[in-house]
Short mmCIF file of C-alpha atoms in Angstrom, two decimals:
data_model
loop_
_atom_site.label_atom_id
_atom_site.label_comp_id
_atom_site.label_asym_id
_atom_site.label_seq_id
_atom_site.Cartn_x
_atom_site.Cartn_y
_atom_site.Cartn_z
CA MET A 25 80.51 136.33 133.29
CA THR A 26 82.98 134.00 135.00
CA LYS A 27 80.14 131.56 135.78
CA VAL A 28 79.17 131.44 132.10
CA LEU A 29 82.78 130.96 131.05
CA SER A 30 83.30 128.23 133.67
CA LEU A 31 80.13 126.45 132.53
CA PHE A 32 81.22 126.72 128.90
CA ILE A 33 84.64 125.19 129.69
CA ILE A 34 83.07 122.39 131.74
CA LEU A 35 80.74 121.54 128.87
CA LEU A 36 83.55 121.62 126.32
CA ILE A 37 85.96 119.33 128.19
CA PRO A 38 84.03 116.08 127.49
CA VAL A 39 83.81 116.97 123.80
CA THR A 40 87.56 117.38 123.47
CA PHE A 41 88.28 114.10 125.26
CA TYR A 42 85.71 112.00 123.46
CA SER A 43 85.82 113.39 119.97
CA ASN A 44 88.24 111.45 117.84
CA PRO A 45 88.38 113.09 114.44
CA LYS A 46 89.54 110.72 111.75
CA PRO A 47 92.70 112.02 110.09
CA PRO A 48 92.38 112.63 106.36
CA GLN A 49 93.39 109.71 104.16
CA SER A 50 96.36 109.85 101.81
CA ALA A 51 98.58 107.60 99.69
CA ALA A 52 100.51 106.80 102.90
CA ASP A 53 97.50 104.71 104.03
CA ILE A 54 98.06 102.20 101.21
CA ARG A 55 100.15 99.19 102.25
CA VAL A 56 102.42 97.50 99.73
CA ASP A 57 103.88 94.02 100.37
CA GLY A 58 105.65 91.48 98.19
CA SER A 59 106.30 87.75 98.24
CA VAL A 60 107.66 84.93 96.09
CA THR A 61 106.18 81.43 95.98
CA PRO A 62 107.97 79.25 96.76
CA ASP A 63 110.63 81.31 98.54
CA GLN A 64 113.16 78.49 97.97
CA VAL A 65 113.82 77.29 94.43
CA LYS A 66 116.15 74.95 92.60
CA LYS A 67 118.28 76.28 89.77
CA GLY A 68 116.54 76.13 86.40
CA ARG A 69 113.08 76.77 87.88
CA ILE A 70 110.50 79.53 87.89
CA VAL A 71 108.86 81.19 90.89
CA ARG A 72 105.78 83.37 91.06
CA ALA A 73 106.16 86.82 92.63
CA THR A 74 103.23 88.87 93.89
CA VAL A 75 103.05 92.50 94.95
CA VAL A 76 99.89 93.30 96.91
CA MET A 77 98.44 96.77 97.36
CA ASP A 78 96.10 96.93 100.34
CA ILE A 79 93.87 99.93 99.58
CA PRO A 80 91.63 101.04 102.48
CA SER A 81 87.97 101.85 102.00
CA GLY A 82 87.48 105.43 100.82
CA LEU A 83 90.57 105.34 98.61
CA HIS A 84 91.32 103.92 95.19
CA VAL A 85 94.39 103.77 92.95
CA GLN A 86 94.53 104.53 89.26
CA SER A 87 94.79 101.37 87.14
CA ASN A 88 97.75 100.57 84.91
CA LYS A 89 95.68 101.93 82.00
CA PRO A 90 93.77 105.00 83.23
CA LEU A 91 91.11 106.38 80.90
CA ASP A 92 92.18 110.01 81.37
CA LYS A 93 95.60 111.13 80.12
CA PHE A 94 96.04 113.37 83.18
CA LEU A 95 95.88 110.44 85.62
CA VAL A 96 99.06 108.54 86.52
CA PRO A 97 99.04 104.82 85.70
CA THR A 98 100.07 102.20 88.25
CA LYS A 99 103.42 100.77 87.13
CA LEU A 100 105.64 98.10 88.66
CA ASP A 101 109.30 98.00 87.63
CA VAL A 102 111.16 94.87 88.70
CA GLU A 103 114.91 94.50 89.28
CA THR A 104 116.33 91.00 89.69
CA PRO A 105 119.79 89.83 90.76
CA SER A 106 122.25 89.37 87.93
CA GLY A 107 121.34 86.22 85.99
CA MET A 108 117.69 85.98 87.08
CA GLN A 109 115.00 87.21 84.74
CA ALA A 110 111.59 88.73 85.52
CA GLY A 111 108.69 88.15 83.18
CA PRO A 112 106.03 90.71 82.29
CA VAL A 113 103.84 92.07 85.08
CA SER A 114 100.22 90.94 85.11
CA TYR A 115 97.98 93.71 86.47
CA PRO A 116 94.53 93.12 87.99
CA ARG A 117 91.34 93.97 86.16
CA ALA A 118 90.27 97.55 86.85
CA VAL A 119 86.94 98.54 88.38
CA MET A 120 85.02 101.31 86.60
CA ARG A 121 83.81 104.13 88.88
CA ASN A 122 82.08 107.48 88.37
CA LEU A 123 83.65 109.96 90.76
CA LYS A 124 82.98 113.58 91.68
CA PHE A 125 86.22 114.92 90.18
CA SER A 126 85.87 113.22 86.80
CA LYS A 127 83.42 113.82 83.96
CA GLY A 128 83.49 110.19 82.85
CA ALA A 129 84.17 106.76 84.29
CA VAL A 130 87.58 106.10 85.84
CA ALA A 131 89.48 102.76 85.79
CA VAL A 132 90.73 102.08 89.33
CA TYR A 133 91.91 99.43 91.79
CA GLU A 134 90.15 99.06 95.15
CA GLY A 135 90.60 96.77 98.15
CA LYS A 136 93.40 94.28 97.48
CA ALA A 137 95.12 94.68 94.12
CA MET A 138 97.58 91.91 93.22
CA LEU A 139 100.28 92.42 90.60
CA ARG A 140 102.03 89.21 89.54
CA PHE A 141 105.11 88.23 87.56
CA ASN A 142 107.36 85.19 87.14
CA VAL A 143 111.05 85.08 88.00
CA THR A 144 113.27 82.57 86.20
CA VAL A 145 116.37 81.25 87.95
CA PRO A 146 118.69 79.86 85.26
CA ALA A 147 120.32 76.44 85.68
CA ASN A 148 123.76 78.10 85.79
CA TYR A 149 122.83 80.70 88.45
CA SER A 150 125.84 81.12 90.75
CA GLY A 151 124.30 82.75 93.83
CA GLY A 152 122.73 81.15 96.89
CA SER A 153 120.03 83.77 97.25
CA GLY A 154 118.83 86.91 95.62
CA GLU A 155 116.80 90.00 96.41
CA ILE A 156 114.10 90.91 93.95
CA LYS A 157 113.23 94.61 94.11
CA GLY A 158 110.03 96.15 92.89
CA LYS A 159 109.41 99.85 92.44
CA LEU A 160 105.69 100.52 92.41
CA ARG A 161 104.53 103.93 91.20
CA PHE A 162 100.87 104.77 91.74
CA GLN A 163 98.42 107.59 92.21
CA ALA A 164 95.90 107.29 95.03
CA CYS A 165 92.65 109.24 95.11
CA ASN A 166 89.49 109.57 97.14
CA ASP A 167 86.08 110.39 95.65
CA GLU A 168 86.84 114.10 95.44
CA SER A 169 90.49 114.48 94.43
CA CYS A 170 93.79 112.76 93.66
CA PHE A 171 97.00 112.87 95.65
CA PRO A 172 100.46 113.35 94.09
CA PRO A 173 101.91 110.11 92.69
CA VAL A 174 104.26 108.12 94.94
CA THR A 175 106.81 105.37 94.39
CA ARG A 176 107.18 102.56 96.93
CA GLU A 177 109.93 99.99 97.00
CA VAL A 178 109.18 96.38 97.92
CA LYS A 179 111.83 93.68 98.46
CA MET A 180 111.41 89.93 98.17
CA LEU A 181 114.11 87.42 99.14
CA LEU A 182 114.53 84.22 97.11
CA THR A 183 116.77 81.37 98.30
CA VAL A 184 118.34 79.27 95.53
CA GLU A 185 119.21 75.64 96.29
#
């Protein structure tokens, strides 16, 4: 009996060292970054801000206009320093997918999804720089189910000359 047990353990050791199970994906796997172009601006000018969602293969995010009322839309709320103004957010075009958990097509974002908006710095702006904050709420899913919605904050620094 001890020989069989010893042989079993010896055969199992390589499996435990070489097997590398992939952890399950979640909304935490989605990277969110923001930038402004240019990052230095003169007073009275407009800059373009971009928030990028980097969605790994195997996951998708609900679009800003999901086709099912039970799905949570992607929404970016922007907060600018006092005096600056943010324009409306331009969302990417959704991709239509048929997934296991849904009876019909679903409007989603995959890969890199870029959300854009303009920021106006008025001619009488008194600051030397400003932090633009975005709060991005989204619902990530895989082909079988959706995860609870999350909100991520992204910060972008703008220098005013």
